[in-house]
XYZ file of C-alpha atoms in Angstrom:
571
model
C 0.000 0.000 0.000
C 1.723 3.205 -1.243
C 2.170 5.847 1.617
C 0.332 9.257 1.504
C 1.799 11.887 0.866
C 2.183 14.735 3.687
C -0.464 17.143 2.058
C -2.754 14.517 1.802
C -2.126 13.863 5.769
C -2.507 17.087 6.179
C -5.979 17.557 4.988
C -6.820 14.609 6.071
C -6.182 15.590 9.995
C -7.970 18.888 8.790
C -11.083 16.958 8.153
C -11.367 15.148 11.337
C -11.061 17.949 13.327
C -13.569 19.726 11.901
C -15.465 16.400 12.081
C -14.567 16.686 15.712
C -15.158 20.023 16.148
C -19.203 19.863 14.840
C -19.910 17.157 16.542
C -18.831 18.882 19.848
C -20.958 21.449 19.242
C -23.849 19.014 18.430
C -23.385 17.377 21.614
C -23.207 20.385 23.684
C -26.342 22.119 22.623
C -28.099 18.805 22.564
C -27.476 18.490 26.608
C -28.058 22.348 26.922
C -31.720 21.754 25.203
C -32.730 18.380 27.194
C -31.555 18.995 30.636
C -32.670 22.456 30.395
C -29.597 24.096 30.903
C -27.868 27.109 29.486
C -25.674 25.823 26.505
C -22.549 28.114 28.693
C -23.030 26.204 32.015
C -22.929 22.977 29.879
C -19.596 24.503 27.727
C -18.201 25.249 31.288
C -19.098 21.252 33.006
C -17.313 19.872 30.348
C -14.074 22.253 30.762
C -13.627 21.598 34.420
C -13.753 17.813 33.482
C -11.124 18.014 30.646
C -8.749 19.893 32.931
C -9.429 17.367 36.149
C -8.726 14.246 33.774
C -6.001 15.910 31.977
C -4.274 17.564 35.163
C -4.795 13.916 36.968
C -3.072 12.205 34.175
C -0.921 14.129 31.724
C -0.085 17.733 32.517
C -0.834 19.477 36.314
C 0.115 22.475 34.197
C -2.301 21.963 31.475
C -5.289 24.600 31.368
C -8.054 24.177 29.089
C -10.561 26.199 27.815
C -13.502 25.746 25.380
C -14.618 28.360 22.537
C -18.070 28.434 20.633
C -18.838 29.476 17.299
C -21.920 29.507 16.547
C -21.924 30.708 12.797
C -19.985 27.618 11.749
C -21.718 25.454 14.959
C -18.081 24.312 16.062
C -16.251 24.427 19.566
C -12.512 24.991 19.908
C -11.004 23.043 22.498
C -7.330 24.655 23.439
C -4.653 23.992 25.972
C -2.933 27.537 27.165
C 0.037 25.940 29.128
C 1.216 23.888 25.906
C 5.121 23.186 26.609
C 7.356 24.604 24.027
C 10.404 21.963 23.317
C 12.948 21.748 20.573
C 12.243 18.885 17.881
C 14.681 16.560 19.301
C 13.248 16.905 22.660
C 9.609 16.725 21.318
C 10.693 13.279 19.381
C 12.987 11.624 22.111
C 10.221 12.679 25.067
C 8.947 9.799 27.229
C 6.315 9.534 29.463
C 5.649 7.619 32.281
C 2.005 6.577 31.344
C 1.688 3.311 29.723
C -0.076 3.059 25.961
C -1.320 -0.064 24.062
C 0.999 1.607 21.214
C 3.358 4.015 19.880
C 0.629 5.674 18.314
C -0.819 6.159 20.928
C 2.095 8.381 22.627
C 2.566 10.494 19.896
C -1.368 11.311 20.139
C -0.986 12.291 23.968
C 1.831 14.237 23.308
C -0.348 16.538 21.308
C -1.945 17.454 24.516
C 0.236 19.323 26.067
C 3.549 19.499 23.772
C 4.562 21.221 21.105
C 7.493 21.509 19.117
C 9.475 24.654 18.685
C 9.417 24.563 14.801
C 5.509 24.621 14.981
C 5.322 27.333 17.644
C 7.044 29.433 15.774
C 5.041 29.909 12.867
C 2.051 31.190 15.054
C 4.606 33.243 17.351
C 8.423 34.218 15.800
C 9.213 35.300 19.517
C 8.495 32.340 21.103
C 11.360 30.473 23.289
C 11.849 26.961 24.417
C 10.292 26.675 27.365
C 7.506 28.419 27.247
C 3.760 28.348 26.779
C 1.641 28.376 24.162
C -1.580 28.112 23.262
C -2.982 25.762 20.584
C -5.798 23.695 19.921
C -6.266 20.194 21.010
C -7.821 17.052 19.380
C -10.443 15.336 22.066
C -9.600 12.138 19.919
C -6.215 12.211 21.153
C -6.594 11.643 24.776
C -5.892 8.636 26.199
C -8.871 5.883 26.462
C -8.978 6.362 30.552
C -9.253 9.693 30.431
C -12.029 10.001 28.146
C -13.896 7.645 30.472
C -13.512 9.822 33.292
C -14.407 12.991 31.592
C -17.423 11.617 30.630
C -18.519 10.341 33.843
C -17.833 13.405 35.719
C -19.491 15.312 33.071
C -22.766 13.328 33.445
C -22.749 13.328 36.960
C -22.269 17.360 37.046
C -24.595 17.494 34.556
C -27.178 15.812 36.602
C -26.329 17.695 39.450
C -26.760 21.241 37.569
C -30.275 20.162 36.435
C -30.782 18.860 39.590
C -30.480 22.458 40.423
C -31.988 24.229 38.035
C -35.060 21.803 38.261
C -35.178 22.759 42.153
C -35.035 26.424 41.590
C -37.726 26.179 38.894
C -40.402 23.975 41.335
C -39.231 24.750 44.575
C -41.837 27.908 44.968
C -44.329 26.001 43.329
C -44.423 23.482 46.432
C -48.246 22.654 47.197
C -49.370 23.287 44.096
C -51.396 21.304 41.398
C -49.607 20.094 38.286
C -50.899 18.053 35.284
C -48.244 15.305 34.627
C -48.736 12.191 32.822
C -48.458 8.626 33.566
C -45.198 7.115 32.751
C -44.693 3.535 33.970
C -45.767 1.435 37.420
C -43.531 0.187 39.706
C -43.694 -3.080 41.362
C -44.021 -1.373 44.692
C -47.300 0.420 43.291
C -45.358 4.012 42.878
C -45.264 5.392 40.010
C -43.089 7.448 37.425
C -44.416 10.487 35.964
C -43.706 13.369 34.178
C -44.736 17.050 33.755
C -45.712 18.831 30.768
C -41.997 20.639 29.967
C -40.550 16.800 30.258
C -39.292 17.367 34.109
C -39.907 13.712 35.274
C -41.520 13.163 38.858
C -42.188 10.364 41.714
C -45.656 9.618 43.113
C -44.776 7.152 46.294
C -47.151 4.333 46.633
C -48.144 5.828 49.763
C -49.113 8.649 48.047
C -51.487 7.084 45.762
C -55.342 8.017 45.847
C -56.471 4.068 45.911
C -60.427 5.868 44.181
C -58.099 7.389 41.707
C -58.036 5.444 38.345
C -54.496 5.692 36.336
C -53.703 4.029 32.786
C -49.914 4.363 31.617
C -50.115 7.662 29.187
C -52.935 9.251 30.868
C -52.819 12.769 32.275
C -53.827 13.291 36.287
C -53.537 16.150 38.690
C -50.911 15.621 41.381
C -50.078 17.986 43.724
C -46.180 18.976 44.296
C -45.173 17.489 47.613
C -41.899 18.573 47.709
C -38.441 18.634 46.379
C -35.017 16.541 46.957
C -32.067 17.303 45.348
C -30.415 14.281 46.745
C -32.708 11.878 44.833
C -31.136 9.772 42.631
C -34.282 9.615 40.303
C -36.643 12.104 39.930
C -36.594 15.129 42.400
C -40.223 15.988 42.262
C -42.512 14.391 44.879
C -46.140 14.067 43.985
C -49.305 13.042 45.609
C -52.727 12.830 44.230
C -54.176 12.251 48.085
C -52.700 15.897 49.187
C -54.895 18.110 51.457
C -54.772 20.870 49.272
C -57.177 19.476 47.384
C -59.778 20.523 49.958
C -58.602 23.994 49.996
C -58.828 24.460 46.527
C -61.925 22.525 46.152
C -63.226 24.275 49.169
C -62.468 27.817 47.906
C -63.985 27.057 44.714
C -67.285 26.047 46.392
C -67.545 28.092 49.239
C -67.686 31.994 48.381
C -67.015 32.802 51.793
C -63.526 31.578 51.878
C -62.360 32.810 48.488
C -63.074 36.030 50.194
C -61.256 35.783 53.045
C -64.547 35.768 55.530
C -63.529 32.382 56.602
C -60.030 30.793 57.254
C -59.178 27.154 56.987
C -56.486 26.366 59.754
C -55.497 22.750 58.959
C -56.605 20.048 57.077
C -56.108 16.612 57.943
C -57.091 14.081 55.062
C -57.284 9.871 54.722
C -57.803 9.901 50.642
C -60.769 8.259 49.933
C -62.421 7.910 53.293
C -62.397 10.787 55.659
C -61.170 14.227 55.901
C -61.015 16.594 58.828
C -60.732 20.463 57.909
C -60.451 23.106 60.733
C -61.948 27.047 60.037
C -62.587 30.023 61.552
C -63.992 32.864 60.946
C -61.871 36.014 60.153
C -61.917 38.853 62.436
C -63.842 40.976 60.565
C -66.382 38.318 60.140
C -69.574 37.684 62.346
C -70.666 34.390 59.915
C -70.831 31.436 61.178
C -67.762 29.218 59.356
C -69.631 25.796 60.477
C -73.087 26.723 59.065
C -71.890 28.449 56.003
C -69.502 25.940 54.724
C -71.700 23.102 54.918
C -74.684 24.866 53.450
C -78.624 24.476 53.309
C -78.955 20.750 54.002
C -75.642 20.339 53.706
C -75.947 21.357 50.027
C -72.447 23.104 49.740
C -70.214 20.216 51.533
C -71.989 17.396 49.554
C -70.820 18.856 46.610
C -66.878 18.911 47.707
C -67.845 15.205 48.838
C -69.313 13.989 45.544
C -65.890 15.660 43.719
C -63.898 13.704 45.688
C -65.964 10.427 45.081
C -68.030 10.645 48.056
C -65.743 10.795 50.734
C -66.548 12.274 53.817
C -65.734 15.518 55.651
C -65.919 16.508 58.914
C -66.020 20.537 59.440
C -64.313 21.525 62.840
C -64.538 24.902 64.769
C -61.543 25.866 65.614
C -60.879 26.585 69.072
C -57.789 28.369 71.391
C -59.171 25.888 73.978
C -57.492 22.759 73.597
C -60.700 20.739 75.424
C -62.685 21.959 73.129
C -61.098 21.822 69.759
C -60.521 18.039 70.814
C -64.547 17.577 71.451
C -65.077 19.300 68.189
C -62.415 17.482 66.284
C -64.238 13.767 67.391
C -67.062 14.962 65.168
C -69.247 12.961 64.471
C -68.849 11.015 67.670
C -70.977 12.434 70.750
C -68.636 13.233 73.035
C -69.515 13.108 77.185
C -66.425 15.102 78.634
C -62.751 15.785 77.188
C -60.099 15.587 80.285
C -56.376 16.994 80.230
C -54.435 14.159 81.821
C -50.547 13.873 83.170
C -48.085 11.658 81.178
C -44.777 12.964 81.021
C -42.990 11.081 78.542
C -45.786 12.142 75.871
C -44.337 15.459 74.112
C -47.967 16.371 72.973
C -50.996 17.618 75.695
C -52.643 14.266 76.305
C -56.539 14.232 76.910
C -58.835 11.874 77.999
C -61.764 11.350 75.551
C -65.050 10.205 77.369
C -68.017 8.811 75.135
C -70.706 6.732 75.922
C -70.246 2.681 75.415
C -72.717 3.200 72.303
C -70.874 5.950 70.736
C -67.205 4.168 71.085
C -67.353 2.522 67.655
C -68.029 5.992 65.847
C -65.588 7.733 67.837
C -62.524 5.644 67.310
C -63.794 4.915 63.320
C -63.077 2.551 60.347
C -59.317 1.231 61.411
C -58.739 3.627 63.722
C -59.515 6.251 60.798
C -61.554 8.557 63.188
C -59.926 9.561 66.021
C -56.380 9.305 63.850
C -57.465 12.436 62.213
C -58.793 13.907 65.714
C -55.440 13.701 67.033
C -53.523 14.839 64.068
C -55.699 17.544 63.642
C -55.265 18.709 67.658
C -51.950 17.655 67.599
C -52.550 15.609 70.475
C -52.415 12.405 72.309
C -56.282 10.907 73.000
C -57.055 8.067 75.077
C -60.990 7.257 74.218
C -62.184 5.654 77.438
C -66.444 5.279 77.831
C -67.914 6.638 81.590
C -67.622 3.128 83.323
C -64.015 3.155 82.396
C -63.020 6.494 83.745
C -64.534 6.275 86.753
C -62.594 3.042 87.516
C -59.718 4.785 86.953
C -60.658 7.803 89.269
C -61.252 10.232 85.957
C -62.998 13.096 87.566
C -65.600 14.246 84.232
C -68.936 15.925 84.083
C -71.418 13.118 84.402
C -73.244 14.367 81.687
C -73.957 13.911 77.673
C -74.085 17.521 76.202
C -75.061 17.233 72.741
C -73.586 19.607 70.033
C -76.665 21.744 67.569
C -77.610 19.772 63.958
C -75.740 21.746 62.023
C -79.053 21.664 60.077
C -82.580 20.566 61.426
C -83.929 17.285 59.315
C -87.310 17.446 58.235
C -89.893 15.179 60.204
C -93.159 14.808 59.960
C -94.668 13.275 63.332
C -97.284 10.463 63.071
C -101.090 11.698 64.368
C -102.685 9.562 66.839
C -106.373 9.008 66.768
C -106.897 11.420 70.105
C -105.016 14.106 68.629
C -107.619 14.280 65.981
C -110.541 14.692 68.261
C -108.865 18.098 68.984
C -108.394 19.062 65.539
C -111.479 21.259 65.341
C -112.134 22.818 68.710
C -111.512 25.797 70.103
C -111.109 25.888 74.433
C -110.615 28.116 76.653
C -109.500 26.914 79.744
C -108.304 29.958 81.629
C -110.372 29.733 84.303
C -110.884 25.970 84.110
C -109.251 25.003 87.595
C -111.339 27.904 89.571
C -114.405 27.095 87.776
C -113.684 23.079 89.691
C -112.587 24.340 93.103
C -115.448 26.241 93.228
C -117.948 23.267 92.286
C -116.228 21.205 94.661
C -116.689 23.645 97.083
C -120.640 24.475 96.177
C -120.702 20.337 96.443
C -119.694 20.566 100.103
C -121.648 23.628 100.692
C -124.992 22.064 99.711
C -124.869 17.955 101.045
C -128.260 18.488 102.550
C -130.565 19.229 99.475
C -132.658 16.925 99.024
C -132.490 14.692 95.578
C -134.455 16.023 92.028
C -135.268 13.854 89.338
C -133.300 15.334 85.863
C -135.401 16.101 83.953
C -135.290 16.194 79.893
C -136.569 20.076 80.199
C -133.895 20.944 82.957
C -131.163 19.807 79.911
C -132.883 22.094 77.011
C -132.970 25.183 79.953
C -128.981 23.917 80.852
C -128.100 24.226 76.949
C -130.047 27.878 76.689
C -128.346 28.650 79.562
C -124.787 27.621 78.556
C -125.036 29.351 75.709
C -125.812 32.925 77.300
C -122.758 34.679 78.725
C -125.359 36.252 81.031
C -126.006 33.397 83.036
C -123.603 34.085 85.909
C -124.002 30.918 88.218
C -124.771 27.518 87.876
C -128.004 25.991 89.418
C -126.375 22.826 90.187
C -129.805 21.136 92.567
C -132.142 21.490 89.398
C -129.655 19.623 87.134
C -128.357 16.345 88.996
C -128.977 14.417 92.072
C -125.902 15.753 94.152
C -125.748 12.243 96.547
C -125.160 10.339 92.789
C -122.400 12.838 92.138
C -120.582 12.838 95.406
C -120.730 8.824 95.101
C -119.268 8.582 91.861
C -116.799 10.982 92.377
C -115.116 9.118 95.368
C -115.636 5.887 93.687
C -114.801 6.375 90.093
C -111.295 7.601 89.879
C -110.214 6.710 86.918
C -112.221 9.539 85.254
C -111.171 12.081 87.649
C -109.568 13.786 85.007
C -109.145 17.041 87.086
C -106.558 15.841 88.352
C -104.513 13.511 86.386
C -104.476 15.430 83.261
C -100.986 16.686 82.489
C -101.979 19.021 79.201
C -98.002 19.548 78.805
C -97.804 15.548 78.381
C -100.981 15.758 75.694
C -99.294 18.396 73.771
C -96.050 17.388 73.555
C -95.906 13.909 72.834
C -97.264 13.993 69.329
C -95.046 11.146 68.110
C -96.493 8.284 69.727
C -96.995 5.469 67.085
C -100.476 4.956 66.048
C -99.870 1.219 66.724
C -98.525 1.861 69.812
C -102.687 2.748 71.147
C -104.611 0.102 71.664
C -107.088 -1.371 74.310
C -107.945 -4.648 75.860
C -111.601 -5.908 74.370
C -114.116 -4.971 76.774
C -117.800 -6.511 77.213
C -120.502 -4.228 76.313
C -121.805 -3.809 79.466
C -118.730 -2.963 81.111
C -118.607 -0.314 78.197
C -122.194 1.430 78.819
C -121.499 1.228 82.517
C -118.707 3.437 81.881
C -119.576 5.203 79.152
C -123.144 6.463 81.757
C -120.239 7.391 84.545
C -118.132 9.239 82.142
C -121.053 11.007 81.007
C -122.267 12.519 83.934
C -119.132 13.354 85.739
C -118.051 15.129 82.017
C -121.468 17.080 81.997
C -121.179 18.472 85.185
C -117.228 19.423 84.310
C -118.219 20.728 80.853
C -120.915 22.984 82.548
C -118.042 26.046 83.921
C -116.016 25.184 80.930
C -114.341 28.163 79.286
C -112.744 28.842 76.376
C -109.171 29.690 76.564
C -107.163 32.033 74.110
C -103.799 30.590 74.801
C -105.427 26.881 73.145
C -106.739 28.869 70.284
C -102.972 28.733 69.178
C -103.298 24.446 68.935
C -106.606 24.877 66.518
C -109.223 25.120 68.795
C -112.770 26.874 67.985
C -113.697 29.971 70.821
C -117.126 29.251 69.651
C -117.046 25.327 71.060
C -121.204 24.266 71.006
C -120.980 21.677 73.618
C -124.728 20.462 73.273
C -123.732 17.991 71.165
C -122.099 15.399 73.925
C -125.433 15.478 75.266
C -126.879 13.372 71.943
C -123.569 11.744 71.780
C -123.046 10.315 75.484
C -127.533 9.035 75.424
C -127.099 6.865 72.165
C-alpha cells in the first residue's frame, strides 16, 4: 500500500477535526436543550472535566478552555500551558504513562507538547520553554481519560439540572400540576412526568387508591416537595394531598375565596375521611360551620361527591385545647374531654369520654376517626367510655351535652287518633281550675238538698243557659242528684280527670306510634257502665267550661257548642 503523501495527511487531519469540532458542538447544545440548561453552564461542566482528567493524568500544568462558534456550529477546544520543546526533545520525550501503542504516545503528546518549529510559525518570539496556546484534538486523549471525563461530566450534569429543576419547582411546592403517567412500579409508585418533560415520583403511599391511572394518561398531582439528593426524579407528587380541599373548598364556598372564613389545617385519609379546621376572620360575624356546609348540607356534599363521596368533617376551631378536641371527634358524641398527666408524651394528652354506644363511631373505620382527631389537635387521645373512667378515678362531668344539627332534618310526626278529636275545637281553659274548686266547694256547701229527678226540660234550659254569657251561676240542685255525684266521684277515679291530666304531656308527645294505642276488648256492658259514669261526671265538668285564648294557638274553635255530647253520650 503506497504511503500518503504529507499534504494529503494534512488535509486529512484537517477533516477530522472539523469532524470533531461539529460534533462537539452538536453534543453540547443537545445536553443544553434536554436537561434544560444554558448551553454556557454545559460549555463550562465539560471544561472543568477536561482539565481534572487531563491535570490527573498528563499535565498538572495543562489549562483548558472551550470556545463556541456559533456561525460555523463548532467548539474549539485549546490547551494555554502547551510546553514549548525543541524537535529533538519533542521526538525523544517519554512519558511515564503506559499506551497499548506508539501511536498512541505520539497522540498524547499533542496534549500538552509542542514543538518549537511549529510554535514558531504562530509566534516568531516564542522560546523553548515556554507556553503556548494551541488547539487540542479530544480524539487524542488517552482511552482512561475520556472515560472519566465523561462520567464526571454526566454526573455534574445531573447535578446542575438537579439544580436548576429545584429552583424552577421549589416555589411552586403545594401546588397542582398536570403530569402524565409514565410507567408502574412493582411497589405500586409510580413514574411520571410534567408537561416541559421534568420527570416526577408519586410514592405508593401517596397514591389516591379511588383514583383510576392508565400508563399515558394525564392526572392532577399535587407537588409534595423537592429533593435534590434523589437519585431519580426530584419531584414528589401526591394525588391524596390536602390541598385538594382547599382548593376545592375555595372554589365552592364563596365565603372563603373572600377571606370571611379561614381554613387552619386540614387533615385528610384519601378516599375515606377528611377533617378540615376554620374560623372565621376577624372581621367576620358568619358562622364558618353553618356556612360551609350549606342548606342541608348542600355546599359540603358537593366537595364530597368531587372527591368520590368521601366524607368531611367541618371543625370549629378553638384556642381551647378541650374543646377543639370535642369538636375534632365529630361525628362522635362526646360526654367530657379531660387533660391528663403523662410525662414522657411530648404532645398535651386528653382523655376522651363517650358513651359505650358511641365508642365505635368515635374511634372509626381502622382507627380512621380519632387518627385524624389527634392529628388535627396535635394531640395524644385516650378514648375511654364513663364506666371506664370512673374506675380509673377520671374526675368528668357526668353528663352527655349534645352539640346543635348543624341543620334541622325534616320530620313529619305520626297523628294519633286522640289528637284528631282536637283538631277542630276551640277551648278556653283559663279559668278551668277555679271554675272546679269552686264546684267542689258548692258540692260541700250544699250535702243536705234533698235529691231532684233530671229532667229532659232541665237539659234544654242547661243548653239555653250555657249558651248565654249572662247566666252568671250555675243551678247545680235542678240539674243532677248531688248524693249520685258525690258517690261517683269518690268511687270512680279513673275519670277524675281534674286531676290527672298533664296538658303539657298531651301536647307534647305527638309522636307516639299509632300502633302503639290500643285497648284490651271490653264486654258491652262494662262499656255502657262506663260510658253512663263518664257522662255525667263530664257534663257536670263541661258545665263552667271556658274557652281559653292561649289553646286557640293548637286549633281550637272559641265558639265550642258543647250540646252535642249530650246526643252523643244518650245513644
Amino acid at each position: 500500500m503506497p504511503r500518503k503523501k504529507a499534504s494529503e495527511v494534512q488535509v486529512e487531519n484537517v477533516q477530522n477535526e472539523n469532524t470533531h469540532r461539529s460534533e462537539l458542538y452538536q453534543m453540547i447544545n443537545g445536553f443544553a436543550k434536554s436537561k434544560g440548561i444554558n448551553v454556557q453552564d454545559v460549555l463550562d461542566i465539560f471544561s472543568d472535566e477536561i482539565n481534572k482528567a487531563i491535570n490527573r493524568d498528563i499535565d498538572p500544568e495543562a489549562e483548558i478552555i472551550l470556545e463556541i462558534d456559533d456561525a460555523n456550529e463548532e467548539i474549539f477546544v485549546y490547551n494555554l500551558n502547551k510546553l514549548v520543546l525543541s524537535d529533538e526533545e519533542y521526538a525523544n520525550w517519554e512519558t511515564e504513562m503506559k499506551y497499548d501503542s506508539v501511536a498512541d504516545v505520539e497522540k498524547m503528546k499533542t496534549i500538552y507538547l509542542v514543538k518549537i518549529s511549529d510554535a514558531k510559525k504562530v509566534d516568531p518570539e516564542i522560546e523553548e520553554g515556554d507556553s503556548f496556546k494551541e488547539e487540542i484534538n479530544f480524539d487524542n486523549m488517552p482511552k482512561r481519560s475520556k472515560n472519566a471525563i465523561r462520567s464526571g461530566f454526566t454526573q455534574n450534569l445531573r447535578q446542575r439540572e438537579k439544580r436548576n429543576i429545584a429552583e424552577k419547582y421549589r416555589h411552586l411546592i403545594g401546588t397542582k400540576l398536570q403530569a402524565r403517567v409514565l410507567t408502574k412500579n412493582e411497589n405500586n409508585s409510580y413514574n411520571l412526568e410534567f408537561e416541559d418533560g421534568v420527570t416526577a415520583f408519586l410514592p405508593a403511599s401517596k397514591v389516591n387508591r379511588s383514583l383510576k391511572m392508565s400508563l399515558g394518561s394525564f392526572i392532577d398531582v399535587y407537588l409534595e416537595g423537592v429533593d435534590e439528593e434523589s437519585k431519580y426524579s426530584i419531584c414528589i407528587v401526591s394525588t391524596d394531598s390536602p390541598r385538594a380541599i382547599y382548593d376545592l373548598l375555595k372554589n365552592e364556598i364563596p365565603e372563603i375565596e373572600q377571606g370571611l372564613i379561614v381554613i387552619k389545617d386540614v387533615k385528610r385519609k384519601p378516599g375515606e375521611r377528611t377533617k378540615v379546621s376554620v374560623e372565621a376572620a376577624q372581621s367576620s360575624a358568619i358562622d364558618p360551620v353553618t356556612a360551609i356546609i350549606g342548606v342541608n348540607g348542600k355546599r359540603i356534599l358537593e366537595v364530597s361527591n368531587k372527591l368520590g363521596g368521601e366524607k368531611i368533617d367541618v371543625i370549629r376551631y378553638s384556642d381551647d385545647l378541650a374543646s377543639y378536641v370535642k369538636y375534632a371527634m365529630s361525628p362522635a358524641k362526646v360526654v367530657d374531654v379531660v387533660p391528663i398527666n403523662k410525662g414522657s408524651s411530648k404532645y398535651p394528652n386528653f382523655c376522651v369520654i363517650v358513651k359505650k354506644g358511641d365508642l365505635t363511631t368515635a374511634i372509626g373505620k381502622r382507627g380512621i376517626n380519632v387518627e385524624l382527631a389527634r392529628d388535627l389537635t396535635k394531640t395524644w387521645l385516650e378514648l375511654l367510655t364513663p364506666e371506664e373512667a370512673v374506675a380509673k378515678g377520671i374526675e368528668f362531668k357526668n353528663e352527655q351535652i349534645y352539640d346543635k344539627p348543624l341543620f334541622k332534618p325534616k320530620h313529619t310526626p305520626k297523628r294519633t287518633p286522640a289528637q284528631s278529636l282536637f283538631e277542630e275545637l276551640d277551648i278556653d281553659v283559663t279559668d278551668f281550675a277555679s271554675d272546679v274548686s269552686r264546684f267542689i266547694e258548692e258540692q260541700t256547701n250544699n250535702e243536705q238538698i234533698e235529691e231532684e229527678p233530671v229532667q229532659k226540660e232541665d237539659k234544654k234550659a242547661t243548653k239555653s243557659a250555657e249558651k248565654s254569657k249572662k247566666s252568671a251561676k250555675l243551678d247545680i240542685d235542678s240539674l243532677f242528684d248531688i248524693e249520685e255525684v258525690s258517690e261517683q266521684i269518690e268511687s270512680d277515679n279513673n275519670y277524675d280527670f281534674l286531676n290527672k291530666i298533664d296538658f303539657d304531656k298531651v301536647f307534647d308527645d305527638s309522636e307516639i306510634e299509632e300502633d302503639e294505642i290500643s285497648e284490651k276488648p271490653k264486654s258491652k256492658a262494662s262499656n255502657k257502665e262506663k260510658e253512663s259514669k263518664a257522662y255525667n261526671k263530664a257534663k257536670i265538668e263541661l258545665k263552667d267550661f271556658k274557652v281559653d285564648n292561649d289553646l286557640v294557638s293548637y286549633g281550637l274553635s272559641e265558639n265550642l257548642d258543647l250540646s252535642d255530647f249530650d246526643d252523643e253520650w244518650e245513644k
